[in-house]
Short mmCIF file of C-alpha atoms and ligand atoms in Angstrom, two decimals:
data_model
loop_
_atom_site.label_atom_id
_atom_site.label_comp_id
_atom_site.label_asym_id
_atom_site.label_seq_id
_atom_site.Cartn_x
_atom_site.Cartn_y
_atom_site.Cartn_z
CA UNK A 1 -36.08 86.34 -12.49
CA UNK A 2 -32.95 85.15 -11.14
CA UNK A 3 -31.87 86.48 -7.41
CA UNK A 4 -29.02 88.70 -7.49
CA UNK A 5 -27.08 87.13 -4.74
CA UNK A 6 -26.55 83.67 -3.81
CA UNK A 7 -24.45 82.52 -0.80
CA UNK A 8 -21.85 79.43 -0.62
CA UNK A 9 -22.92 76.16 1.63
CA UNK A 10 -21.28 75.23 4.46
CA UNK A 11 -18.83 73.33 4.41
CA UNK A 12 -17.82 74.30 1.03
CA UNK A 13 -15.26 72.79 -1.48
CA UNK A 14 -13.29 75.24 -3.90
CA UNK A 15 -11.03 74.21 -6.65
CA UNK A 16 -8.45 76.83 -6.84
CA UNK A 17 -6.64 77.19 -10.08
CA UNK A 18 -3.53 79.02 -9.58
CA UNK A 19 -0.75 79.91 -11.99
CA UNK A 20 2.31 79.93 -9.99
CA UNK A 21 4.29 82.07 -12.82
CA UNK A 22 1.79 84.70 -12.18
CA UNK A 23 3.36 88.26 -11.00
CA UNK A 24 6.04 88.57 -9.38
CA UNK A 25 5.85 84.38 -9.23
CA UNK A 26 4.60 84.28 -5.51
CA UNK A 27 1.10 83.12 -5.88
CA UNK A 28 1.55 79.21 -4.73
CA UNK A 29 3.78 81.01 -1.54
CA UNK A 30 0.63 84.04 -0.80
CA UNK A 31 -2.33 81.14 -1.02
CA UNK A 32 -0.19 78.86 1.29
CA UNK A 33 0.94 81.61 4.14
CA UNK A 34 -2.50 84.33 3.59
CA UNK A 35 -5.53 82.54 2.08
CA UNK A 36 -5.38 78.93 3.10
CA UNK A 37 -5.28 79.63 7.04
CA UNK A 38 -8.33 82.17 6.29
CA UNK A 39 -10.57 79.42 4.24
CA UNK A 40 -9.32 77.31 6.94
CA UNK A 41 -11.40 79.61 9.40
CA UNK A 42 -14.49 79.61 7.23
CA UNK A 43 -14.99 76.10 6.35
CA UNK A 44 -13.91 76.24 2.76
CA UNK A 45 -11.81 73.11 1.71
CA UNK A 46 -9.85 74.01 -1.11
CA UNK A 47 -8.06 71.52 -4.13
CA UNK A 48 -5.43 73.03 -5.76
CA UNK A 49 -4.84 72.94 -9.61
CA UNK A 50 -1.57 74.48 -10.23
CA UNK A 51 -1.37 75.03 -13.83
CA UNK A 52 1.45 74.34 -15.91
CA UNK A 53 1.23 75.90 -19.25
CA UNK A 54 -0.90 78.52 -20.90
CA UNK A 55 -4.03 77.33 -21.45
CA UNK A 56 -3.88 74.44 -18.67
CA UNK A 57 -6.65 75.61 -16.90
CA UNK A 58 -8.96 76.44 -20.15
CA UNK A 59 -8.62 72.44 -20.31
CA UNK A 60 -8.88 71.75 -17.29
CA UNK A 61 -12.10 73.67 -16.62
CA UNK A 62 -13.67 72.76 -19.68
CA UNK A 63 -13.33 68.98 -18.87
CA UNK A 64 -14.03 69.05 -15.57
CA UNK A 65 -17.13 67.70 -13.79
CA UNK A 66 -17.93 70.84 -12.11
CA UNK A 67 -20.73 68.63 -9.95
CA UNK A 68 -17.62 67.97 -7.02
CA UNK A 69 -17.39 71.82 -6.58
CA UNK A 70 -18.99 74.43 -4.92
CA UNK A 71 -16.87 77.56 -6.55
CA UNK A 72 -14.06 78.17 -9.08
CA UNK A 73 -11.65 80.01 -7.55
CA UNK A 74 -8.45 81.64 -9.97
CA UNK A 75 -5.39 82.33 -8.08
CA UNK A 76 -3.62 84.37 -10.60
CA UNK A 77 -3.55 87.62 -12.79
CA UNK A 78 -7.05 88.51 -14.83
CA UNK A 79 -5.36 86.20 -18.40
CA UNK A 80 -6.45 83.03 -16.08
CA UNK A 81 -9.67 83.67 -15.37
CA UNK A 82 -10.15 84.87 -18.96
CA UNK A 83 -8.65 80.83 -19.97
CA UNK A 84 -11.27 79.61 -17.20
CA UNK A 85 -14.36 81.72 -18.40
CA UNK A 86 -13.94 80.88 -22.08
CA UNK A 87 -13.23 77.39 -21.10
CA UNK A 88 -16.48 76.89 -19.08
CA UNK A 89 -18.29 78.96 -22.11
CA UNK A 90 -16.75 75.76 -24.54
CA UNK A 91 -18.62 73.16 -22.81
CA UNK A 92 -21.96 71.89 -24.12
CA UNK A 93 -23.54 72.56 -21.04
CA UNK A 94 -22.51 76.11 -20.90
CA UNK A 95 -25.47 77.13 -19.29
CA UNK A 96 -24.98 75.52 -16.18
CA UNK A 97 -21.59 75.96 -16.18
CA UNK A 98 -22.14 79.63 -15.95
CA UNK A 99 -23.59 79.14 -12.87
CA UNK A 100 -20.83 77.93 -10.76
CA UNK A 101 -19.72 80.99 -8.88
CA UNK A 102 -16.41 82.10 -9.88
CA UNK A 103 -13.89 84.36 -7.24
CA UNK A 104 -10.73 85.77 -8.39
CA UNK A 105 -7.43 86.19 -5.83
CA UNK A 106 -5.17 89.00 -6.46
CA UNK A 107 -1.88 86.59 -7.73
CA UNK A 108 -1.00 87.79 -10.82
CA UNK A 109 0.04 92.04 -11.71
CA UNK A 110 -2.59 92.46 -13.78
CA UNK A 111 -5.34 92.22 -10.99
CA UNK A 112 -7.88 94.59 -12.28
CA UNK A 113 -11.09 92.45 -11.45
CA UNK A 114 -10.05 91.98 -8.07
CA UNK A 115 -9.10 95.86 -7.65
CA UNK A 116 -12.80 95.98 -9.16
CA UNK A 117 -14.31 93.97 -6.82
CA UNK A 118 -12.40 95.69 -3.90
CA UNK A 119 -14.06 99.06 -5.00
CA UNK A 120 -17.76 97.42 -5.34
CA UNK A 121 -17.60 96.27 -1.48
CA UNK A 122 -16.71 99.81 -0.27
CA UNK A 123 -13.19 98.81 1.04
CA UNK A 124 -10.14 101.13 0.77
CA UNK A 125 -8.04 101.27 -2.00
CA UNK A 126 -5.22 99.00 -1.48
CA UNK A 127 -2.84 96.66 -3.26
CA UNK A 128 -0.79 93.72 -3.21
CA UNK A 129 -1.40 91.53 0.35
CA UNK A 130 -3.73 93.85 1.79
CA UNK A 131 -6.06 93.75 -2.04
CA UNK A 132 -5.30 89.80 -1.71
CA UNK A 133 -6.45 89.88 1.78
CA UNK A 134 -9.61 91.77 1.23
CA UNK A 135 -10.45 89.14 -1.81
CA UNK A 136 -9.75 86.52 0.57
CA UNK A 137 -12.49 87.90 2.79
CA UNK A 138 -15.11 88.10 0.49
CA UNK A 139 -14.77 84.80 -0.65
CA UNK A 140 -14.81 83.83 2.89
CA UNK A 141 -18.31 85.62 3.50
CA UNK A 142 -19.58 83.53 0.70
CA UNK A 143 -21.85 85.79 -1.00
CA UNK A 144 -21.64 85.79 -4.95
CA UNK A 145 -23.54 87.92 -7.29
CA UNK A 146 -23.60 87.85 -11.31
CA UNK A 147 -21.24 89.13 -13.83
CA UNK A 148 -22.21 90.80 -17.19
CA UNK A 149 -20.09 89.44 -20.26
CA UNK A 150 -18.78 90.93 -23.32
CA UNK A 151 -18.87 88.60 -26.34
CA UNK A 152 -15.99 89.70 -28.68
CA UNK A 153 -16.00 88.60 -32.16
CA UNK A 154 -12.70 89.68 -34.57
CA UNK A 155 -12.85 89.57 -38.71
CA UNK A 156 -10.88 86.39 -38.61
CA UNK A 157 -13.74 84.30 -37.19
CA UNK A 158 -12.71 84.14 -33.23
CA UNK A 159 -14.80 84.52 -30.46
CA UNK A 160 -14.16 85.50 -26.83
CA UNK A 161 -15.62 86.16 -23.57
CA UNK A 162 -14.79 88.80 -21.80
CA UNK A 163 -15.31 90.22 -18.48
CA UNK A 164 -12.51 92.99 -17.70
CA UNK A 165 -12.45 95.00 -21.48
CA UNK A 166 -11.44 95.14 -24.63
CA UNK A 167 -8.52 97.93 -25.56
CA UNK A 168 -6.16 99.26 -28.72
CA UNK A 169 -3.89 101.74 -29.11
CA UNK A 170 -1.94 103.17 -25.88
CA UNK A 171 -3.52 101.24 -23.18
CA UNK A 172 -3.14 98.03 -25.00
CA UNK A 173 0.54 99.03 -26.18
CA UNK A 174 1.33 100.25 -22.26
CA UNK A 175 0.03 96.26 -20.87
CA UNK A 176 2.06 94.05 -23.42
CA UNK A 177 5.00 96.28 -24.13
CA UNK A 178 5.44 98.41 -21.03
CA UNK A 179 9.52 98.01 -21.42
CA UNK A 180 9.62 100.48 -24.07
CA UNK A 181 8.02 103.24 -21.88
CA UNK A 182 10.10 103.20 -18.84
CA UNK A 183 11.05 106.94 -19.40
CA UNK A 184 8.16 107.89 -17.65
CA UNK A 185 9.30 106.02 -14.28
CA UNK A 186 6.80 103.48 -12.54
CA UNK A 187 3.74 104.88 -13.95
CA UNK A 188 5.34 103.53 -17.35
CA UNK A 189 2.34 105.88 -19.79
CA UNK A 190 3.27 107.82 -22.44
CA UNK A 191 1.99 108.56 -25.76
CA UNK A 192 4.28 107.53 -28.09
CA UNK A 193 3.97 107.79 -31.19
CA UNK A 194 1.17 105.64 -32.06
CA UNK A 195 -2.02 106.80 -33.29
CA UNK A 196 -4.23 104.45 -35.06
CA UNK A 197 -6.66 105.40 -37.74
CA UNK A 198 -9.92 103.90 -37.55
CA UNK A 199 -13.63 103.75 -37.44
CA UNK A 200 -15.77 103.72 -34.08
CA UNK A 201 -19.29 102.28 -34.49
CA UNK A 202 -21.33 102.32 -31.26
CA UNK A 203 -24.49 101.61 -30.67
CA UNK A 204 -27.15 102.71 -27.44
CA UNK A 205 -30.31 100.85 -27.91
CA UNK A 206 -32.03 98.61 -25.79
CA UNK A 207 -30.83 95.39 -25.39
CA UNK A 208 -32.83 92.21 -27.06
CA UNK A 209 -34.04 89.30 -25.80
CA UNK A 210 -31.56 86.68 -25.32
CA UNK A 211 -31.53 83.13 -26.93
CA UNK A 212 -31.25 79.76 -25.78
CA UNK A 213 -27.56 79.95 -26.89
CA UNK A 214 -25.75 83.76 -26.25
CA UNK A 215 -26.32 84.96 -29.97
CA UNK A 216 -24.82 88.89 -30.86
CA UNK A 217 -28.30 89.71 -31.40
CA UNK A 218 -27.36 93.35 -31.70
CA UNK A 219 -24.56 92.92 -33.96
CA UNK A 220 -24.53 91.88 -37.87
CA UNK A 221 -21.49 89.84 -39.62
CA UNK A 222 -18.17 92.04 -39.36
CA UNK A 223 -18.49 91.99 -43.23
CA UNK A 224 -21.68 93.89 -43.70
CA UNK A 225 -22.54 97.86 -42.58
CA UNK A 226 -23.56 98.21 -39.28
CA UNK A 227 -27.28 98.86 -38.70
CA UNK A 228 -28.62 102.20 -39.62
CA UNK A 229 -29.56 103.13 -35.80
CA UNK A 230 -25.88 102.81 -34.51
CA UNK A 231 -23.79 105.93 -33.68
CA UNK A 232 -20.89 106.09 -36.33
CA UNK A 233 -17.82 108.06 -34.83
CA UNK A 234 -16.01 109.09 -38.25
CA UNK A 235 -12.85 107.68 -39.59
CA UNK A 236 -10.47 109.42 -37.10
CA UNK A 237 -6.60 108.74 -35.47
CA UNK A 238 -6.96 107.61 -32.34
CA UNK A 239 -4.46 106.98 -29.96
CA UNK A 240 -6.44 104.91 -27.69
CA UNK A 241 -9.82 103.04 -27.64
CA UNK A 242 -10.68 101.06 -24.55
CA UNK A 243 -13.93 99.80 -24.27
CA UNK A 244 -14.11 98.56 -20.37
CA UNK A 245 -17.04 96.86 -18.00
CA UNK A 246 -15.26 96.67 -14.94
CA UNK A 247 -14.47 99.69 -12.43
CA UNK A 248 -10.42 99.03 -12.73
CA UNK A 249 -8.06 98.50 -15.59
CA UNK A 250 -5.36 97.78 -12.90
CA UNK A 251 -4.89 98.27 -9.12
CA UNK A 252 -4.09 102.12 -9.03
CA UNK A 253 -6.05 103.25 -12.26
CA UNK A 254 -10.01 103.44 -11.81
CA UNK A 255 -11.04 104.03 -15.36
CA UNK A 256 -14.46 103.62 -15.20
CA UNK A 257 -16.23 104.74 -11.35
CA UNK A 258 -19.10 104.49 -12.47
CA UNK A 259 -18.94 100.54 -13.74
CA UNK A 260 -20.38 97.71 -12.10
CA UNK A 261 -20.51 93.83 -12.26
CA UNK A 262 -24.10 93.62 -13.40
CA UNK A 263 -24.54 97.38 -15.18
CA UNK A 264 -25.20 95.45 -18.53
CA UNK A 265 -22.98 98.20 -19.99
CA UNK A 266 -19.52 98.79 -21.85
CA UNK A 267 -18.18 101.71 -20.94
CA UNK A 268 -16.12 102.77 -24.23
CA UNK A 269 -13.14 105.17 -23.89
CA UNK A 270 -11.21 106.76 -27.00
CA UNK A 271 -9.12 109.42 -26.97
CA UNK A 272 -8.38 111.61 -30.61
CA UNK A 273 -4.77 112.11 -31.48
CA UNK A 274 -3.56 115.74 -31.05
CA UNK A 275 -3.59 115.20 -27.53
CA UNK A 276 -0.06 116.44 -25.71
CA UNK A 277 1.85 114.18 -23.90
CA UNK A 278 1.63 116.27 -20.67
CA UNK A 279 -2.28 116.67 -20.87
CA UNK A 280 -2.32 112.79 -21.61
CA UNK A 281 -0.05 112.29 -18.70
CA UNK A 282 -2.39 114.30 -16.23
CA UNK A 283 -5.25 112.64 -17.05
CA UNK A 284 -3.21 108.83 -16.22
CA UNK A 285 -2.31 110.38 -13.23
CA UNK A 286 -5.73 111.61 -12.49
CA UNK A 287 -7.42 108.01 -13.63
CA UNK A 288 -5.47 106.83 -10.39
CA UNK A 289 -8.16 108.82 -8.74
CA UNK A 290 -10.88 108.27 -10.89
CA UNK A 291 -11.00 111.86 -11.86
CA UNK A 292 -9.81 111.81 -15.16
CA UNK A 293 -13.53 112.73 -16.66
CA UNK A 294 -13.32 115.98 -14.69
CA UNK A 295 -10.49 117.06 -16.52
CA UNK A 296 -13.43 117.96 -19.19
CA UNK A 297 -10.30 117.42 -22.18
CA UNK A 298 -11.82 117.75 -25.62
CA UNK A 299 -9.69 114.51 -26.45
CA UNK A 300 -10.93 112.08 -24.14
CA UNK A 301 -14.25 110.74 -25.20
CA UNK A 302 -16.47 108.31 -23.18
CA UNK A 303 -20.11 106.69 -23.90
CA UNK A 304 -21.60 103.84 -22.59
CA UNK A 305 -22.82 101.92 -24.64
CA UNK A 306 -23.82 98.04 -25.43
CA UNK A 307 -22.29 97.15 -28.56
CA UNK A 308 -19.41 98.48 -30.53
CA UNK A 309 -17.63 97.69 -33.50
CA UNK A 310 -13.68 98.99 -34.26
CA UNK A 311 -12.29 99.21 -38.03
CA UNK A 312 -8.89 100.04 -38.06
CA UNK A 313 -7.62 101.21 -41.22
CA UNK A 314 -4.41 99.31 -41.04
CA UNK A 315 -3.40 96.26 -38.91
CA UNK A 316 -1.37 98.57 -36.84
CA UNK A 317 -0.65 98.26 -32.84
CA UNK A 318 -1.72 96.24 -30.20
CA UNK A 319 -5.16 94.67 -29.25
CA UNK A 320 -6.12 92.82 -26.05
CA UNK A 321 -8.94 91.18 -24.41
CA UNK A 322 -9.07 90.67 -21.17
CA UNK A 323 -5.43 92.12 -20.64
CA UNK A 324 -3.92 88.89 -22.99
CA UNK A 325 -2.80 90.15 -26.71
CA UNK A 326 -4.81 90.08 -29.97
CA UNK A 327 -3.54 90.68 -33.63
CA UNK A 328 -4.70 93.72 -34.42
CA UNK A 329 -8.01 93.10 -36.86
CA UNK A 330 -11.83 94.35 -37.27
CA UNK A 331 -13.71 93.66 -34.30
CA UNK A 332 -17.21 94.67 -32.38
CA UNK A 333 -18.27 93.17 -29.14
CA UNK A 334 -21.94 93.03 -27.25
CA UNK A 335 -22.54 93.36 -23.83
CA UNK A 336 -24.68 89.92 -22.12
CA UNK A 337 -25.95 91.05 -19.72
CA UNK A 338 -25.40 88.70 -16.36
CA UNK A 339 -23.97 85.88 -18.38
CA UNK A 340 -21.93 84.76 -15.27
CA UNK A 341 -25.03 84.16 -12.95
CA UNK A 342 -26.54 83.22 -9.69
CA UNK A 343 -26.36 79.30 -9.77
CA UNK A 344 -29.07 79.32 -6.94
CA UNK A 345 -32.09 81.06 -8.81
P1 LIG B 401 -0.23 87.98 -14.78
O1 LIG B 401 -1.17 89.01 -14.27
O2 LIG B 401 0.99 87.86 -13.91
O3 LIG B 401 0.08 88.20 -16.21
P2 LIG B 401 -2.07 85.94 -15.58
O4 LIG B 401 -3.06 85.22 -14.77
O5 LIG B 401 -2.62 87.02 -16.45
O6 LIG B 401 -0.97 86.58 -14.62
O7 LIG B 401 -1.30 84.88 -16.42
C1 LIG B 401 -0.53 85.21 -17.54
C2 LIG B 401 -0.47 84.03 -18.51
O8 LIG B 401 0.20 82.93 -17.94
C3 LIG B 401 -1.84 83.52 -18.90
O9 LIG B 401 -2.03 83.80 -20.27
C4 LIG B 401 -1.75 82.01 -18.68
O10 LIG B 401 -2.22 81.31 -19.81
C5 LIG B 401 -0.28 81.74 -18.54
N1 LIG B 401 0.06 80.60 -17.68
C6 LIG B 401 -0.72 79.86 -16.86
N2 LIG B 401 0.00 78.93 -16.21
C7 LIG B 401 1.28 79.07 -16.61
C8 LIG B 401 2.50 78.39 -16.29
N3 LIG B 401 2.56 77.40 -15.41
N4 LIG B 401 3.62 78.83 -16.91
C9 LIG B 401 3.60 79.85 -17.78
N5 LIG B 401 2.48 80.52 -18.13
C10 LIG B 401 1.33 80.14 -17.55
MG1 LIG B 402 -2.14 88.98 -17.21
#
């Protein structure tokens, strides 16, 4: 049984990929002035690897001998460590790969894993330098625990790795195309007029045993029906479906309290058209509290689960993984449990 948490040596070398086009395009400027004096302070030597294209560091990591590093660290918004997970999960030696502990600095403006991991160690909510500062700590203490991972498989034969969530409708809609909703100030939410007919397929048994490699054991091809045992949600519109494994889907909304790195559980979100605009608005506004649930509305549903499997209807709106876009197709996803693991077991 591998430990749950592992701590970094002393004196420790970190290969920090950062993407200096992330946010607001400040990242290389915030790991020079905040993080490097603070590593500097706890023994961690760091290389830099400032990437220069999309996908850059999916290369980079999958190529790499990973024997010269203690930890992967991603400088950037939540899309880089997506390229740098599914990068390490293309190498042959996958396994071990896996192992090298991973940390994620607050660079980018989609920083929902490090928001995540803010929550998890008890610290305040905060944002920007403060969120980048706190991340900067951790890594500094050195401890590392494991990661669960979603495997995400669409009707056109890709495969992903995820460790943030998988969304469509609204959400997904809000992240890539936020311009269009700028009516409703900062907070940039509304409903639109997007709802999105589909199937939900979820299913809440007990987990199998893994394989050597990660197989879906609990899912079938995208082609066939879905076992008999799954919960079908009927053909509905829905204006949202967010299935998510992390506490945050960005700094100031906490989707999903209850989440955890190592929960082995996706905790699905949809919401039913027919919803008003002002009731969908209240409950945005109270997800920046993480009391959204509370609001008890008859439109917002949410199971945990550990597999799923979306049919829209039509190829209509936006999917993402991870925060980065997807054409909009069949897809179902299975939680693996601790996939990103404690390299010291
Ligand atoms: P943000 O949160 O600001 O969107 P991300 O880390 O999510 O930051 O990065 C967004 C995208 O930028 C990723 O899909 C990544 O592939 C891409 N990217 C990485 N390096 C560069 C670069 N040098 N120039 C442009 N895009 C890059
Ligand atoms: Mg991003």
């Amino acid at each position: 049984c591998p430990k749950l948490y592992g701590v970094l040596p002393r004196p420790c070398h970190a290969l920090v990929l950062l993407n200096p086009q992330s946010g607001s395009g400040r990242a290389l400027d915030d790991f020079q002035a905040v993080v490097q004096p603070m590593l500097a302070e706890a023994d961690i030597a760091t290389t830099v690897f400032v990437t220069e294209r999309p996908h850059h560091a999916h290369e980079k990591v999958r190529d790499e001998d990973l024997s010269q590093w203690d930890t992967l660290v991603v400088m950037s918004g939540d899309g880089l460590l997506f390229e740098v997970v599914n990068g390490l999960m293309e190498r042959p030696d996958w396994k071990e790969a896996m192992k090298k502990p991973l940390c994620i600095l607050p660079g980018g403006s989609g920083n929902a894993l490090a928001a995540s991991i803010n929550y998890y160690a008890g610290y305040d909510h905060v944002a920007k330098k403060k969120l980048l500062t706190n991340c900067t700590f951790i890594l500094c203490k050195g401890l590392y625990t494991q990661m669960d991972l979603v495997s995400l498989s669409t009707a056109s034969g890709k495969r992903f790795f995820s460790f943030l969530g998988f969304g469509w409708g609204f959400i997904s809609d809000v992240d890539i195309d936020s311009e269009k909703y700028r009516w409703l100030g900062s907070a940039r939410f509304t409903l639109g007029t997007l709802q999105c007919l589909a199937k939900l397929r979820v299913y809440q048994g007990p987990p199998r045993q893994p394989g050597p490699l990660p197989p879906d054991s609990l899912l079938v091809p995208l082609g066939q029906p879905v076992p008999a045992h799954w919960t079908v949600v009927p053909e509905e519109e829905f204006v949202l479906v967010y299935a998510i494994y992390q506490s945050h889907l960005g700094t100031n909304l906490l989707m999903a309290p209850a989440a955890r790195l190592h929960d082995g559980c996706i905790h699905l979100f949809y919401m039913k058209a027919g919803i008003s605009r002002v009731t969908l608005l209240k409950l945005f506004l109270a997800m920046s509290r993480g009391t959204h649930l509370d609001l008890n509305c008859p439109h917002l549903c949410y199971v945990p689960v550990r597999a799923f499997r979306l049919e829209p209807r039509v190829a209509a709106g936006i999917m993402t993984v991870d925060g980065e876009a997807l054409a909009c197709e069949p897809v179902q996803g299975q939680v693996h449990a601790r996939l990103c693991r404690d390299g010291r077991s």
